[in-house]
PDB file of C-alpha atoms in Angstrom:
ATOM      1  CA  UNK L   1     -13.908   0.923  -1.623  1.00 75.00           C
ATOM      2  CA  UNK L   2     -13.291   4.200  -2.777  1.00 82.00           C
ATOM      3  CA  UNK L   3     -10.245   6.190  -2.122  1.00 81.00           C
ATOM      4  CA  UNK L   4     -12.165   9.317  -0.750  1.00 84.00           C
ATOM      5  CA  UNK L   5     -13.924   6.405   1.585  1.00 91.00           C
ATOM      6  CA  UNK L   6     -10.367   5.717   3.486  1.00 92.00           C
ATOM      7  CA  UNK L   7      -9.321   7.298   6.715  1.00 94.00           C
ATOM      8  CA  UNK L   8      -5.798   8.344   7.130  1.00 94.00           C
ATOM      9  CA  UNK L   9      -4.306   6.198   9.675  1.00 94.00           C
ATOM     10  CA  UNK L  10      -6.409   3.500  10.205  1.00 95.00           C
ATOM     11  CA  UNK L  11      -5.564  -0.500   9.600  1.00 95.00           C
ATOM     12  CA  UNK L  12      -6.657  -1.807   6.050  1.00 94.00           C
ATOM     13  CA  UNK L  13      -6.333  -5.073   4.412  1.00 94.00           C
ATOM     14  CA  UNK L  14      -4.591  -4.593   1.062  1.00 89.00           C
ATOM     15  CA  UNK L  15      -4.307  -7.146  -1.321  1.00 91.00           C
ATOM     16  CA  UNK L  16      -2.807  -7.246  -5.094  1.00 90.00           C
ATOM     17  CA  UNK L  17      -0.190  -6.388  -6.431  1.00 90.00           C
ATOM     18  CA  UNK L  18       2.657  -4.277  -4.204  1.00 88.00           C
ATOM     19  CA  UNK L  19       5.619  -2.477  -4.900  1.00 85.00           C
ATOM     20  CA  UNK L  20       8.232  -2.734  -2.278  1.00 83.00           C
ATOM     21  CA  UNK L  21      11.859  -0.972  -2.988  1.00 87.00           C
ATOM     22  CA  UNK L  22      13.544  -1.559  -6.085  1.00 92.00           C
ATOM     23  CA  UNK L  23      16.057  -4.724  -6.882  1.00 94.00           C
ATOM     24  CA  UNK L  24      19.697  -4.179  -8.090  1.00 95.00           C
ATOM     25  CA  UNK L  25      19.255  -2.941 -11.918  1.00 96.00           C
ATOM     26  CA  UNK L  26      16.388  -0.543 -11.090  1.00 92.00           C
ATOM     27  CA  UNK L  27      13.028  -2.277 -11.135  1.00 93.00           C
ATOM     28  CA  UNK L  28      10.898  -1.959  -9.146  1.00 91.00           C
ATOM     29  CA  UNK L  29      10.100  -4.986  -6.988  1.00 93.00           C
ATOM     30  CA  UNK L  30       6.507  -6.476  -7.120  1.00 93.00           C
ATOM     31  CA  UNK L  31       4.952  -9.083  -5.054  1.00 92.00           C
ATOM     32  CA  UNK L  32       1.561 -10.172  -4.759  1.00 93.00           C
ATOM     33  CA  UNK L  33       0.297  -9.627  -1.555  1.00 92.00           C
ATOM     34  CA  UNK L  34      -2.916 -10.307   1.019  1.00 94.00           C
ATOM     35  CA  UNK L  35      -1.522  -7.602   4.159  1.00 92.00           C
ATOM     36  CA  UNK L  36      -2.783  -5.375   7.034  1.00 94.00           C
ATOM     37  CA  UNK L  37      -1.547  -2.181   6.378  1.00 93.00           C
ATOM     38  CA  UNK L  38      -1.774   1.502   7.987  1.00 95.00           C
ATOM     39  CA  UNK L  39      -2.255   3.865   5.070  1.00 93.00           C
ATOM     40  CA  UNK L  40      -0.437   7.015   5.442  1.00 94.00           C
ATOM     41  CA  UNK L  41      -0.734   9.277   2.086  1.00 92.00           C
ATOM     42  CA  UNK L  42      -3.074   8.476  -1.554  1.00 90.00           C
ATOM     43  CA  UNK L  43      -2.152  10.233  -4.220  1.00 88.00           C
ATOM     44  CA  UNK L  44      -3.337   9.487  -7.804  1.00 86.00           C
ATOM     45  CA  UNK L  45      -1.033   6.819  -8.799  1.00 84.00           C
ATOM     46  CA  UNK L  46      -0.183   5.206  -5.206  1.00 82.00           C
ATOM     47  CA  UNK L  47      -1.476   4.418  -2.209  1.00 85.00           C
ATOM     48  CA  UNK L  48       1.839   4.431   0.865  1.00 86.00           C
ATOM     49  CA  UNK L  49       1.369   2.422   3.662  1.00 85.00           C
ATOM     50  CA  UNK L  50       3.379   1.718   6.959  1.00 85.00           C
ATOM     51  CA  UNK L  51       4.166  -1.819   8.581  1.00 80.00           C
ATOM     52  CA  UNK L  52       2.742  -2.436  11.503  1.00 71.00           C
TER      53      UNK L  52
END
């Protein structure tokens, strides 16, 4: 799927490789994911999501 293909606001299943905050020393934390997400913003580098 394309990123011009994704609605704003709707549930998506993400998968791969997620950053979620940063740990203690600055790096960013990484985990490898398979989640239902609600994507709020894509911009050229990221793609943010809410919880549901």
């Amino acid at each position: 799927m394309n990123t011009n293909e994704v609605v704003l606001g709707l549930r998506y299943r993400v998968s791969g490789d997620l950053s979620n905050g940063c740990h203690a020393d600055g790096t960013p934390r990484i985990s490898h994911d398979d989640v239902v997400r609600v994507i709020r913003r894509i911009t050229d580098t990221h793609v943010n999501t809410h919880i549901l």
